Coordinates of C-alpha atoms in Angstrom, one line a residue:
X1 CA 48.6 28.0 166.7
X2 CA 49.1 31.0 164.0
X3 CA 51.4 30.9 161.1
X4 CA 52.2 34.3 162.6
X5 CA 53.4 32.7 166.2
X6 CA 55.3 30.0 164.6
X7 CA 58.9 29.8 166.8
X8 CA 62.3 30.8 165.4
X9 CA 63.5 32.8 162.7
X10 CA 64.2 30.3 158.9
X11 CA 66.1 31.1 155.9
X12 CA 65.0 33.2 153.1
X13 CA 65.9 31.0 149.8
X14 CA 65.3 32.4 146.1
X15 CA 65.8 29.2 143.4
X16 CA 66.5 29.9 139.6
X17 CA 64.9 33.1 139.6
X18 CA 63.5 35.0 136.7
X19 CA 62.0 38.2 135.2
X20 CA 61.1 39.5 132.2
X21 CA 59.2 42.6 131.5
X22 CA 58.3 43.0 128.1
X23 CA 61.6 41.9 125.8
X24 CA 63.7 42.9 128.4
X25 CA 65.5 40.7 130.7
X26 CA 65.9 41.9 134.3
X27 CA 66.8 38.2 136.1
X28 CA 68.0 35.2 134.8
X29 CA 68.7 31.9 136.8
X30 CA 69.6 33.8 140.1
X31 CA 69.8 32.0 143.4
X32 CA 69.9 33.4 146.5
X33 CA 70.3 32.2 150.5
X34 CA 70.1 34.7 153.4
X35 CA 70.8 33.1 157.0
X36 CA 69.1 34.2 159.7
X37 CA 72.0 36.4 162.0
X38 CA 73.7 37.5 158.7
X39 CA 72.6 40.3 157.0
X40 CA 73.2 40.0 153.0
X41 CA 74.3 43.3 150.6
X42 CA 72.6 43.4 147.2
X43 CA 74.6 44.9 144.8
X44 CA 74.9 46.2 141.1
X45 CA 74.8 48.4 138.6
X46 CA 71.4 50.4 138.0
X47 CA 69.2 48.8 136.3
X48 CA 70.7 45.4 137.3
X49 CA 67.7 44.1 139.0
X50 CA 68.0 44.8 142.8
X51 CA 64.7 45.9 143.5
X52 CA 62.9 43.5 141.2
X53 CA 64.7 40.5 142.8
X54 CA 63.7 42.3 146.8
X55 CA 59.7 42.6 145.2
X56 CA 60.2 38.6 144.2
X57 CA 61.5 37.7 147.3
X58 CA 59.1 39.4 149.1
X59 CA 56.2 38.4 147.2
X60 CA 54.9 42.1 145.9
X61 CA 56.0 40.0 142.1
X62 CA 55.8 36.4 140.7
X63 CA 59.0 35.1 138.9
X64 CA 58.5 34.1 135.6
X65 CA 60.7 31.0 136.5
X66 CA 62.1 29.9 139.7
X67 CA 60.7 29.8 143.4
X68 CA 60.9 31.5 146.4
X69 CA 60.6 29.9 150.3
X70 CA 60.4 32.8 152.7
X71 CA 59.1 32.8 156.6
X72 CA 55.8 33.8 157.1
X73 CA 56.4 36.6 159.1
X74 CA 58.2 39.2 156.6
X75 CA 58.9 43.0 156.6
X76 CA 59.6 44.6 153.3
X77 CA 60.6 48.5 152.8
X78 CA 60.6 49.5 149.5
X79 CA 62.3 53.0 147.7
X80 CA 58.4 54.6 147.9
X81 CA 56.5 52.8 150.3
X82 CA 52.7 52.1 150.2
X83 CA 50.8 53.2 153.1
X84 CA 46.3 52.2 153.6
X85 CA 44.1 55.7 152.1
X86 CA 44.0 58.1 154.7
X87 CA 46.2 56.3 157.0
X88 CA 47.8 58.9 160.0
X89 CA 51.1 58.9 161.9
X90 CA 49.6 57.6 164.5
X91 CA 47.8 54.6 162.7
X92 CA 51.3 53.3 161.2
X93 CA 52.8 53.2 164.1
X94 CA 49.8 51.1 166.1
X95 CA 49.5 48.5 163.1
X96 CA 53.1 48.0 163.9
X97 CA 52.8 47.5 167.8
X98 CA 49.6 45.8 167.4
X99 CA 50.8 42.3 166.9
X100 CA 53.6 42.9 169.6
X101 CA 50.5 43.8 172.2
X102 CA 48.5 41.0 171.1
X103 CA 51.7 38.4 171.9
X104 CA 51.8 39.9 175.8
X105 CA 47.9 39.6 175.9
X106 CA 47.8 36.2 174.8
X107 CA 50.3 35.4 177.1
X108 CA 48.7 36.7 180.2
X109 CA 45.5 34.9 179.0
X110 CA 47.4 31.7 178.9
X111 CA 49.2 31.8 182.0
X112 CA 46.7 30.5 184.3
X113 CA 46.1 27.8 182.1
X114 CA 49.2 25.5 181.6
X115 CA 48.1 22.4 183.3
X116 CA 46.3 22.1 180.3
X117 CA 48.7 20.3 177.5
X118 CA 47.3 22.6 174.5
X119 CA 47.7 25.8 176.2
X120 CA 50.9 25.1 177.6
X121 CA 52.2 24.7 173.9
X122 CA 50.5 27.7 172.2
X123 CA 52.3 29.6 175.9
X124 CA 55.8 27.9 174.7
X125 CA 55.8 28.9 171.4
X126 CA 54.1 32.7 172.2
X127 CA 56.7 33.2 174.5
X128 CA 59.2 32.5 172.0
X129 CA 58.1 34.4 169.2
X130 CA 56.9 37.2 171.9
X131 CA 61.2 37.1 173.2
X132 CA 62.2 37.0 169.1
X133 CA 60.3 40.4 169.0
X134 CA 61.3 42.0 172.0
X135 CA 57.4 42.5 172.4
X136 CA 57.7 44.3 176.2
X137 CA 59.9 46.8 175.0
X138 CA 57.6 47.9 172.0
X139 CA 56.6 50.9 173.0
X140 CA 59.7 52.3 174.1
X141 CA 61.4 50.9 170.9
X142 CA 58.5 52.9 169.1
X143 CA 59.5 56.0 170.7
X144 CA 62.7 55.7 170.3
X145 CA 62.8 55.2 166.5
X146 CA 60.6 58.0 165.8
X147 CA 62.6 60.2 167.5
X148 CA 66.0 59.3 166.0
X149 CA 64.3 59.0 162.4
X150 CA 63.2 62.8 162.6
X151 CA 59.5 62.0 163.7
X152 CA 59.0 62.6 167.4
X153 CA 57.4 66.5 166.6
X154 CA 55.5 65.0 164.0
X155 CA 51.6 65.2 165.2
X156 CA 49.9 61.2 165.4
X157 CA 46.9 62.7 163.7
X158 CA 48.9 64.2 160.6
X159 CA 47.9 62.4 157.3
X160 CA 50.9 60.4 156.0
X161 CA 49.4 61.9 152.5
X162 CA 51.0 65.5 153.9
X163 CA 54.2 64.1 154.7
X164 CA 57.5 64.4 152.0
X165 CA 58.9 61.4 150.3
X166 CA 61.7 61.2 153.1
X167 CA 59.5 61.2 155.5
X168 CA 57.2 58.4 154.6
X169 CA 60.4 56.5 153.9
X170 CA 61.6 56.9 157.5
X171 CA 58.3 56.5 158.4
X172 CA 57.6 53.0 157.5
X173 CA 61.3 52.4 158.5
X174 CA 59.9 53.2 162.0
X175 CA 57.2 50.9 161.5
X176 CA 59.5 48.0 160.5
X177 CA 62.2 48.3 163.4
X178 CA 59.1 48.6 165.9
X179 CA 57.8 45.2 164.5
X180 CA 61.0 44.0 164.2
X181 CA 59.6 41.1 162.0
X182 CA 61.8 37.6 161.8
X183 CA 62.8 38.7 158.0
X184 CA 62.9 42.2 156.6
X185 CA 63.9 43.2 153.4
X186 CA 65.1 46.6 152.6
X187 CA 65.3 48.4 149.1
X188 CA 68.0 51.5 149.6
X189 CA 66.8 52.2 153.4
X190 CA 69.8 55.0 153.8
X191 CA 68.6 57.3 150.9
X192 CA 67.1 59.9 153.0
X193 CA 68.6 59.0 156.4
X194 CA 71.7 61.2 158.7
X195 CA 73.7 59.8 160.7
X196 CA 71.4 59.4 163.5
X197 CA 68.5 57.6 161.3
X198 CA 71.5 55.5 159.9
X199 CA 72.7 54.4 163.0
X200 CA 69.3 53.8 164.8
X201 CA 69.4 51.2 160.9
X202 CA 72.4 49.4 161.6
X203 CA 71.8 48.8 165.6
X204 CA 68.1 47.1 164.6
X205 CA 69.9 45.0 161.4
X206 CA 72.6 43.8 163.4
X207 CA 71.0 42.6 166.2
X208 CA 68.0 41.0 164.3
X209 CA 68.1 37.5 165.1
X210 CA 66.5 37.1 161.8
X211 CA 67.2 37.4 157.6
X212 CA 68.0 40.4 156.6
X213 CA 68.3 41.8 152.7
X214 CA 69.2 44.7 152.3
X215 CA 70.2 46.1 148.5
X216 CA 71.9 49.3 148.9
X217 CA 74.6 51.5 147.2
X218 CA 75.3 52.8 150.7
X219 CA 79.1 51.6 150.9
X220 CA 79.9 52.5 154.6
X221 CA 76.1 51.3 155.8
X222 CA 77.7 47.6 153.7
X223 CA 80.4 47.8 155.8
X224 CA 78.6 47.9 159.1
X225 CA 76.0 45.9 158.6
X226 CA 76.6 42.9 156.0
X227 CA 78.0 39.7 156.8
X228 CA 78.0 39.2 152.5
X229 CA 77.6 40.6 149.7
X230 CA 75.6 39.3 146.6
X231 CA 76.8 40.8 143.0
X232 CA 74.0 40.7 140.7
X233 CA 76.3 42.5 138.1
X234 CA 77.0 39.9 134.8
X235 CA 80.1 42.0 134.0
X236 CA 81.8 40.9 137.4
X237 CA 81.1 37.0 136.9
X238 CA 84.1 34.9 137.3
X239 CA 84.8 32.5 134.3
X240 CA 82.7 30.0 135.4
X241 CA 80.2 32.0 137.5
X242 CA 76.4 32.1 136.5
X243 CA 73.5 34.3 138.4
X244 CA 75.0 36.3 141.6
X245 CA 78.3 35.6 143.0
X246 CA 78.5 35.9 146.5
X247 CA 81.1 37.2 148.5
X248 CA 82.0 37.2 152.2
X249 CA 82.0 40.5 154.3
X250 CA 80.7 44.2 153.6
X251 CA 81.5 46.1 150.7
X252 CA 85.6 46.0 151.5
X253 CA 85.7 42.6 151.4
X254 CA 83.4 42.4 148.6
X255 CA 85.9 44.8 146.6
X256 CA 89.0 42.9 147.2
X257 CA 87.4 39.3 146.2
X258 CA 85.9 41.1 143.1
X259 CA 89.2 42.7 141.7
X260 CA 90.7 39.1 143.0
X261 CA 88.0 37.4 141.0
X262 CA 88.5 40.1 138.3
X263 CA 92.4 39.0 138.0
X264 CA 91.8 35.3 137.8
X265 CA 89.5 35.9 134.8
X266 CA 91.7 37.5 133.0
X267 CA 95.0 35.4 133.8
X268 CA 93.0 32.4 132.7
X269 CA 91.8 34.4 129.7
X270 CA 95.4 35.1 128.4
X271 CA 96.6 31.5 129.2
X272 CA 93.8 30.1 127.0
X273 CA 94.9 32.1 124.1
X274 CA 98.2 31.8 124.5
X275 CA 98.0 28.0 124.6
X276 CA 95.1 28.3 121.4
X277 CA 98.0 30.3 119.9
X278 CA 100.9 28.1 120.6
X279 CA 98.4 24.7 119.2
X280 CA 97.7 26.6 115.8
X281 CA 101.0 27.3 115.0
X282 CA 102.4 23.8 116.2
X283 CA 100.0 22.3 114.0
X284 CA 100.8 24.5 110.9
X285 CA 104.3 24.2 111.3
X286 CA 104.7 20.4 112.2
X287 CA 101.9 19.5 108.6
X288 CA 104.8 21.5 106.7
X289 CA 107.6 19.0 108.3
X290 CA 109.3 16.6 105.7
X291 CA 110.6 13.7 106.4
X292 CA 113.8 13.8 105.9
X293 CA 115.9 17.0 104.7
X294 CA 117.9 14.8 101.7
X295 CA 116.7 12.7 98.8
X296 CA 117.6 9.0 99.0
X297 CA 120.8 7.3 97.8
X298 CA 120.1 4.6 95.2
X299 CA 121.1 1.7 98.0
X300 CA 119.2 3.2 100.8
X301 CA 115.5 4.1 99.0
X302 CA 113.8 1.4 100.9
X303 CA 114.6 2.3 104.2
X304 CA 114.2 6.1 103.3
X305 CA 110.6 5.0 101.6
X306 CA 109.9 2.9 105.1
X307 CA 111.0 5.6 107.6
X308 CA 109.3 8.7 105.5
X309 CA 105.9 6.7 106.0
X310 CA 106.9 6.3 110.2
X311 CA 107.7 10.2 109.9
X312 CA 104.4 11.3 107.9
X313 CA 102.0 8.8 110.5
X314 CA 104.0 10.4 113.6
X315 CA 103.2 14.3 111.7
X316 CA 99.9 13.2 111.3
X317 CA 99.3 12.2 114.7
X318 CA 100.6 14.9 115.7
X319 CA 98.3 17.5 113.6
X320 CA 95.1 15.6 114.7
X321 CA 95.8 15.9 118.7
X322 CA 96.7 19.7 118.6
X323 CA 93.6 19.9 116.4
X324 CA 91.6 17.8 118.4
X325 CA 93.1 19.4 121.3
X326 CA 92.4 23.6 119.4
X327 CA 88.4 22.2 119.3
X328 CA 88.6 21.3 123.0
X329 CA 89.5 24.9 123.9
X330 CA 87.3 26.2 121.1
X331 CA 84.0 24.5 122.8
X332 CA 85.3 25.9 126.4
X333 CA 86.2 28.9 125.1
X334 CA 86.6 31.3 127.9
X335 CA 85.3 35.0 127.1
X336 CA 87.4 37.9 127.5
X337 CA 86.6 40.4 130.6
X338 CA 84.8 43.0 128.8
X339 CA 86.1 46.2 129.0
X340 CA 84.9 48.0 132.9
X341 CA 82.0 50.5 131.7
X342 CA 82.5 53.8 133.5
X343 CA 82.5 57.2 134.0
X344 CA 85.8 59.5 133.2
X345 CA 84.6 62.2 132.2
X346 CA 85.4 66.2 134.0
X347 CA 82.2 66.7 135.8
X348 CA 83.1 71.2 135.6
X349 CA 85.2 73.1 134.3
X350 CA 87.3 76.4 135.3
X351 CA 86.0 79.4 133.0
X352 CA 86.5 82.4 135.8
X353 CA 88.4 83.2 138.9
X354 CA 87.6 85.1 142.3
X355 CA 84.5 84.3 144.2
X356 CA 81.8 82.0 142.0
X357 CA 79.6 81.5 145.1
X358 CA 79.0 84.7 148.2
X359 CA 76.1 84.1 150.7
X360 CA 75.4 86.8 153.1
X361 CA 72.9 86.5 155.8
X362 CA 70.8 83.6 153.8
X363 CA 67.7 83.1 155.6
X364 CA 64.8 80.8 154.0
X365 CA 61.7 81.2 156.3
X366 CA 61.4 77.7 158.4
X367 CA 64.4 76.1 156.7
X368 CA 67.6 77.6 156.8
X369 CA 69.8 80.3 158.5
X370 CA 73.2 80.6 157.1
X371 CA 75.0 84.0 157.9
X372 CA 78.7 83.6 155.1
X373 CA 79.5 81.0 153.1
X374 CA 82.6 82.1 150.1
X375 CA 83.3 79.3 147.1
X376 CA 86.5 80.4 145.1
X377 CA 86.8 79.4 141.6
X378 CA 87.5 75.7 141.5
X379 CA 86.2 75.4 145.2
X380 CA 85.0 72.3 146.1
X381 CA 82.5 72.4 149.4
X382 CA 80.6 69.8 150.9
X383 CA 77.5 70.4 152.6
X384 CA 76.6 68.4 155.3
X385 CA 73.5 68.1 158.6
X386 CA 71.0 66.2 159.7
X387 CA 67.6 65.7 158.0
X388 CA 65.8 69.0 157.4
X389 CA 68.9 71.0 157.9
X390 CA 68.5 73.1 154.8
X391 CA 71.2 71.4 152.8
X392 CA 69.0 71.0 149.5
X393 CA 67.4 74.4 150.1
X394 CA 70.3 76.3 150.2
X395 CA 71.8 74.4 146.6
X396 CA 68.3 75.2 145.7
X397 CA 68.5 79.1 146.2
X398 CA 72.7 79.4 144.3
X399 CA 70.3 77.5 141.0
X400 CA 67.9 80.4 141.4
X401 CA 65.1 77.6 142.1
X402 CA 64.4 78.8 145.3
X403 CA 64.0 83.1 146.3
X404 CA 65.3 83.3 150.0
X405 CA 63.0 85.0 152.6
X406 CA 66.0 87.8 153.0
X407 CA 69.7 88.1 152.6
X408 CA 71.9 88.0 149.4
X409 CA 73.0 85.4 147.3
X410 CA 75.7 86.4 144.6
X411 CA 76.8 83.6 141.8
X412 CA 79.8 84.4 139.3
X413 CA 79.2 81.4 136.9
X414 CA 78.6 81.4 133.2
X415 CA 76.8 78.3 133.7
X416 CA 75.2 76.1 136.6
X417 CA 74.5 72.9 136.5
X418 CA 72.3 71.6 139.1
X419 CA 71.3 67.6 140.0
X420 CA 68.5 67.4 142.4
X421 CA 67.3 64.1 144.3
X422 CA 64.4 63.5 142.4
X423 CA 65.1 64.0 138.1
X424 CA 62.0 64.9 136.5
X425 CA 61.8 64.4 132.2
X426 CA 58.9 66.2 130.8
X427 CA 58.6 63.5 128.0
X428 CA 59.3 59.9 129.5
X429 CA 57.8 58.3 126.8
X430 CA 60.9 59.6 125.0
X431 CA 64.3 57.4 124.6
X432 CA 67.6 58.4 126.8
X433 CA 69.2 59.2 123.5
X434 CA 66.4 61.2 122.8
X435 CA 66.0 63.2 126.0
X436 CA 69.7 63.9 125.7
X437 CA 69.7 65.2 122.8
X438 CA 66.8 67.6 122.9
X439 CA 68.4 68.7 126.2
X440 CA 71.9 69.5 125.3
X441 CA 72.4 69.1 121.5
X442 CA 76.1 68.7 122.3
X443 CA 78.3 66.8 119.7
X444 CA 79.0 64.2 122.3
X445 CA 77.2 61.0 122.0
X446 CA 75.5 59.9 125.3
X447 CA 77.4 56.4 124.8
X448 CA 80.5 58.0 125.2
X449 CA 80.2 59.7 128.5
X450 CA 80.4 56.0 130.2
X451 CA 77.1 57.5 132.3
X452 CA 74.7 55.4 130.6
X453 CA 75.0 51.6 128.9
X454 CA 74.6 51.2 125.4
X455 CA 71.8 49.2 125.8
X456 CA 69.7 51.5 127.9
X457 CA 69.7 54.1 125.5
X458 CA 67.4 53.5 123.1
X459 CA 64.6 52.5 126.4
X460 CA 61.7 55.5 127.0
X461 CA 63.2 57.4 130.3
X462 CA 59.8 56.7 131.9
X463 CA 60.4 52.6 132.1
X464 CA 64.3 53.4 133.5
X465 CA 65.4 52.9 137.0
X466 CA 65.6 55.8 139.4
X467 CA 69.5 55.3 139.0
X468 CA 69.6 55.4 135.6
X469 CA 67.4 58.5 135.2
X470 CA 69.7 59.7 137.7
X471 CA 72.9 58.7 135.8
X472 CA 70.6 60.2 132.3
X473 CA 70.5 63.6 134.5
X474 CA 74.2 64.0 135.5
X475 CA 75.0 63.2 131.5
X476 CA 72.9 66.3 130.3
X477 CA 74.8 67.9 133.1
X478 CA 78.0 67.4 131.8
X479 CA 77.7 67.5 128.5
X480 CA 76.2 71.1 129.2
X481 CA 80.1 71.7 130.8
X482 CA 79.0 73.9 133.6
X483 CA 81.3 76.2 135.6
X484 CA 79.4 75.4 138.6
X485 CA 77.9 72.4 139.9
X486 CA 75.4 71.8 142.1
X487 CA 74.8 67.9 143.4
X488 CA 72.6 67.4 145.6
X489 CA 72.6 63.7 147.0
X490 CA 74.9 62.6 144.0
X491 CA 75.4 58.7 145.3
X492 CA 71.9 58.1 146.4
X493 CA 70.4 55.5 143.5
X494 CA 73.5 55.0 141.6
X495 CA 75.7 52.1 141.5
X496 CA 79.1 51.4 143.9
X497 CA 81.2 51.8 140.8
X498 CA 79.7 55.4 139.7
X499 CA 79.9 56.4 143.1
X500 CA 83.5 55.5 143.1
X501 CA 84.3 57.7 139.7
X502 CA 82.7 60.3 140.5
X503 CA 84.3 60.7 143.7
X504 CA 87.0 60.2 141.4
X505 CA 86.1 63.1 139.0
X506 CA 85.2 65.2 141.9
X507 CA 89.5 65.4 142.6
X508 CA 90.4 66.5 139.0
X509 CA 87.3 68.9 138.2
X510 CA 88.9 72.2 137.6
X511 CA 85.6 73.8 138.0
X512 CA 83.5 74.3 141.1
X513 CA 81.3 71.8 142.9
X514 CA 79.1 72.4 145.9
X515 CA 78.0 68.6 147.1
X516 CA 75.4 68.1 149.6
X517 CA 75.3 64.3 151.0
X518 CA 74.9 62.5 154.2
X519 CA 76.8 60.0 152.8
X520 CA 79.8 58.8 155.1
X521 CA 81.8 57.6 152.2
X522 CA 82.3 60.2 150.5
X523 CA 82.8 62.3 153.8
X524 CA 85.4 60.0 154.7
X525 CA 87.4 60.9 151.8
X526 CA 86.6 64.2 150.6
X527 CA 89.6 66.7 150.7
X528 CA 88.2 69.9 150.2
X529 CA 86.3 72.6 152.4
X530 CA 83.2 71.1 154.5
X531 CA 80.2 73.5 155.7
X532 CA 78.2 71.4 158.5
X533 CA 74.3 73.1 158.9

């Protein structure tokens, strides 16, 4: 029988794992467990090694330490997915449904043969992998995820070369919910879905009877989908927690148990130095005792002489156990909570009144038709639509990136500030302090804008993660102090806690900001003026 019909969906266990690229460490000691029927969040701050541990557990990386037992039959997704030379729609979509046709073929080969002991097994366990797979509704399940995942138009023969970034992303997401392998492993799957793509996501993860890992800043898609989170952040260790802590439930839960966590850290913390405080002045005060507050009388100096030595052994004894007792606490010295590293900074600023932003009869040939849109002075609009709606063409056109096919486009800012999805530095072999620098020359240090860690800023921008170069972009931006700004996408890469500040920001900016997102997070809570394409 194939490894690949073997019955049931196992666990997906990652022991003492490790990775180092160069002098940099990305993992150390991390363990990880992911049940099959309970989907498990990956979460931290960029940089924090999400995607390496994903590559590890899926085998695209060796650890430098540790081990990894994972089932045989595995999906993984990753940010920019790999597809064969000259592969076509079409030919993505039958490698997936091939293995799925070959299970109902083997089965209908087998059928007339189970008096036969060996063929009645290899039937059993086909039919069970074949049922794990929903193998007879395949096709339709193909269908149905290209259509929802914006690919149904898309001609079979068209090159997956010729397709956008987004596209090969949903692609292969296609691909993996038509498979529907017994472990799949998914490295930001929501970056360049809508709400459609995103629910057609959370239906397949859901009812997957397998593991599924999914690391993801996507804090509504945690919600749905997770049955735990795992925090590979070192900064939101508990005192005694080592590698990832784990919590219970989606990203709510996960927040409540870490601010919970957070608390307990810091109570214990203060109680520890209170008590080392209350020891060291016990001891300095009790070595400065005398034994008795008088000098002797001349009939009583023996029994002074004999109960000053009882008083000096007791002060003695006394010294050495709060001593003894300082060292303990010393050697099991609990650290202090460092300080929460995050951005509070004013994302734009006021510098005009009236109408910044006035589109009339915006049309860009093949992507977008927009007839009014009016941003006042310290507007704040979010731009919302499905995939290909024209949300990142029209933010395009108010930077003067893009010329529109016809209409008018009039912007009243003395400065714009735009962040696209994808940040492009023209010198990656230069340092984030660096590439700061000789982009904004502003008398703010990078450090201090809580965008970047101090650590990461000496690193080339070519070797940082998508999400820092993204947090490296929005730092330019802002130190630049635009009067308008444009973000396109702003919580795709960047970490649950950014996403949170800006958000944050995005209430007490007194300039104007023009956000398009898909993300529901944010939609949920935004309060100012929403244009739906």
């Amino acid at each position: 029988m194939s490894e690949a019909l073997l019955p049931g969906p196992s666990a997906l266990v990652g022991r003492d794992l490790s990775r180092t690229y160069g002098d940099r460490v990305v993992l150390d000691g991390v363990d990880l467990l992911a049940q099959p029927g309970e989907p498990l969040g990956v979460v931290g701050e960029n940089g924090a090694g999400k995607s390496t541990l994903l590559r590890l557990l899926a085998g695209v990386e060796e650890p430098d330490a540790g081990s990894v037992e994972r089932p045989d039959d595995l999906g993984y997704l990753a940010q920019e997915p790999d597809f064969p030379d000259g592969a076509t729609i079409g030919d993505v979509l039958d490698a997936a449904l091939a293995p799925l046709h070959a299970a109902v073929a083997r089965l209908e080969e087998l059928a007339p043969l189970l008096e036969d002991a060996d063929a009645a097994e290899e039937y059993d366990a086909t039919l069970t992998w074949a049922s794990l797979h929903e193998a007879w509704d395949a096709d339709r399940r193909a269908d149905e995820a290209a259509a929802r995942l914006g690919l149904g138009e898309l001609d079979r023969r068209r090159p997956v070369a010729t397709m956008s970034g987004g596209q090969r992303s949903r692609l292969a997401l296609a691909a993996l919910v038509t498979r529907r392998p017994g472990c799949v492993l998914l490295d930001e799957p929501t970056n360049h879905l809508d709400d459609q793509a995103t629910a057609l996501l959370e239906e397949f993860l859901v009812s997957l009877p397998g593991v599924a890992v999914v690391a993801s800043h996507d804090r509504a898609f945690l919600d749905a989908v997770c049955g735990a989170v795992v925090d590979l952040d070192p900064s939101h260790l508990g005192v005694d927690g080592e590698g990832g802590n784990r919590f219970t439930g989606g990203y709510t839960a996960y927040l409540a148990a870490k601010r919970a966590a957070r608390r307990r850290w810091q109570t214990a913390f203060e109680a520890q130095q209170d008590e080392l405080a209350a020891l060291r002045e016990s001891a300095e005060t009790t070595a400065r005792q005398v034994a008795h507050g008088r000098p002797p009388r001349d009939g009583d100096k023996f029994i002074h002489h004999f109960k000053g030595q009882n008083v000096a052994r007791t002060v003695s004894r006394r010294v050495r156990d709060a001593e003894r007792r300082i060292d303990v606490l010393e050697r099991d010295r609990i650290p202090e909570p460092p300080a929460p590293f995050g951005f509070h900074g004013v994302l734009a600023q006021r510098r005009s009144n009236g109408t910044v932003v006035a589109v009339r009869d915006l049309r860009v040939a093949g992507r977008l038709d927009l007839p009014r849109v009016d941003v006042p002075a310290g507007g704040r609009l979010l731009v919302t639509g499905a995939n290909g709606s024209g949300k990142s063409t029209l933010l395009k056109v108010v930077a003067r990136e893009l010329a529109p096919t016809s209409g008018e486009v009039t912007v009243a800012a003395r400065l714009v500030g735009h962040l696209p999805q994808d940040v492009v530095f023209g010198r990656p072999e230069r340092s984030a302090a660096e590439a700061y620098e000789a982009a904004t020359g502003s008398p703010v240090p990078l450090h201090e804008l809580g965008l970047l860690h101090p650590r990461e800023l000496s690193r080339p921008v070519g070797v940082l993660s998508t999400g820092q170069q993204r947090r490296l972009g929005l730092a330019i931006l802002v130190a630049r102090k635009p009067d308008l700004l444009l973000l396109d996408e702003p919580t795709n890469h960047i970490s649950l806690a950014l996403a949170d500040e800006l958000e944050e920001s995005l209430q007490h900016s007194s300039g104007t900001v023009v956000v398009a997102s898909h993300d529901r997070w944010l939609r949920r809570r935004w309060s100012g003026e929403t244009l739906v394409l």
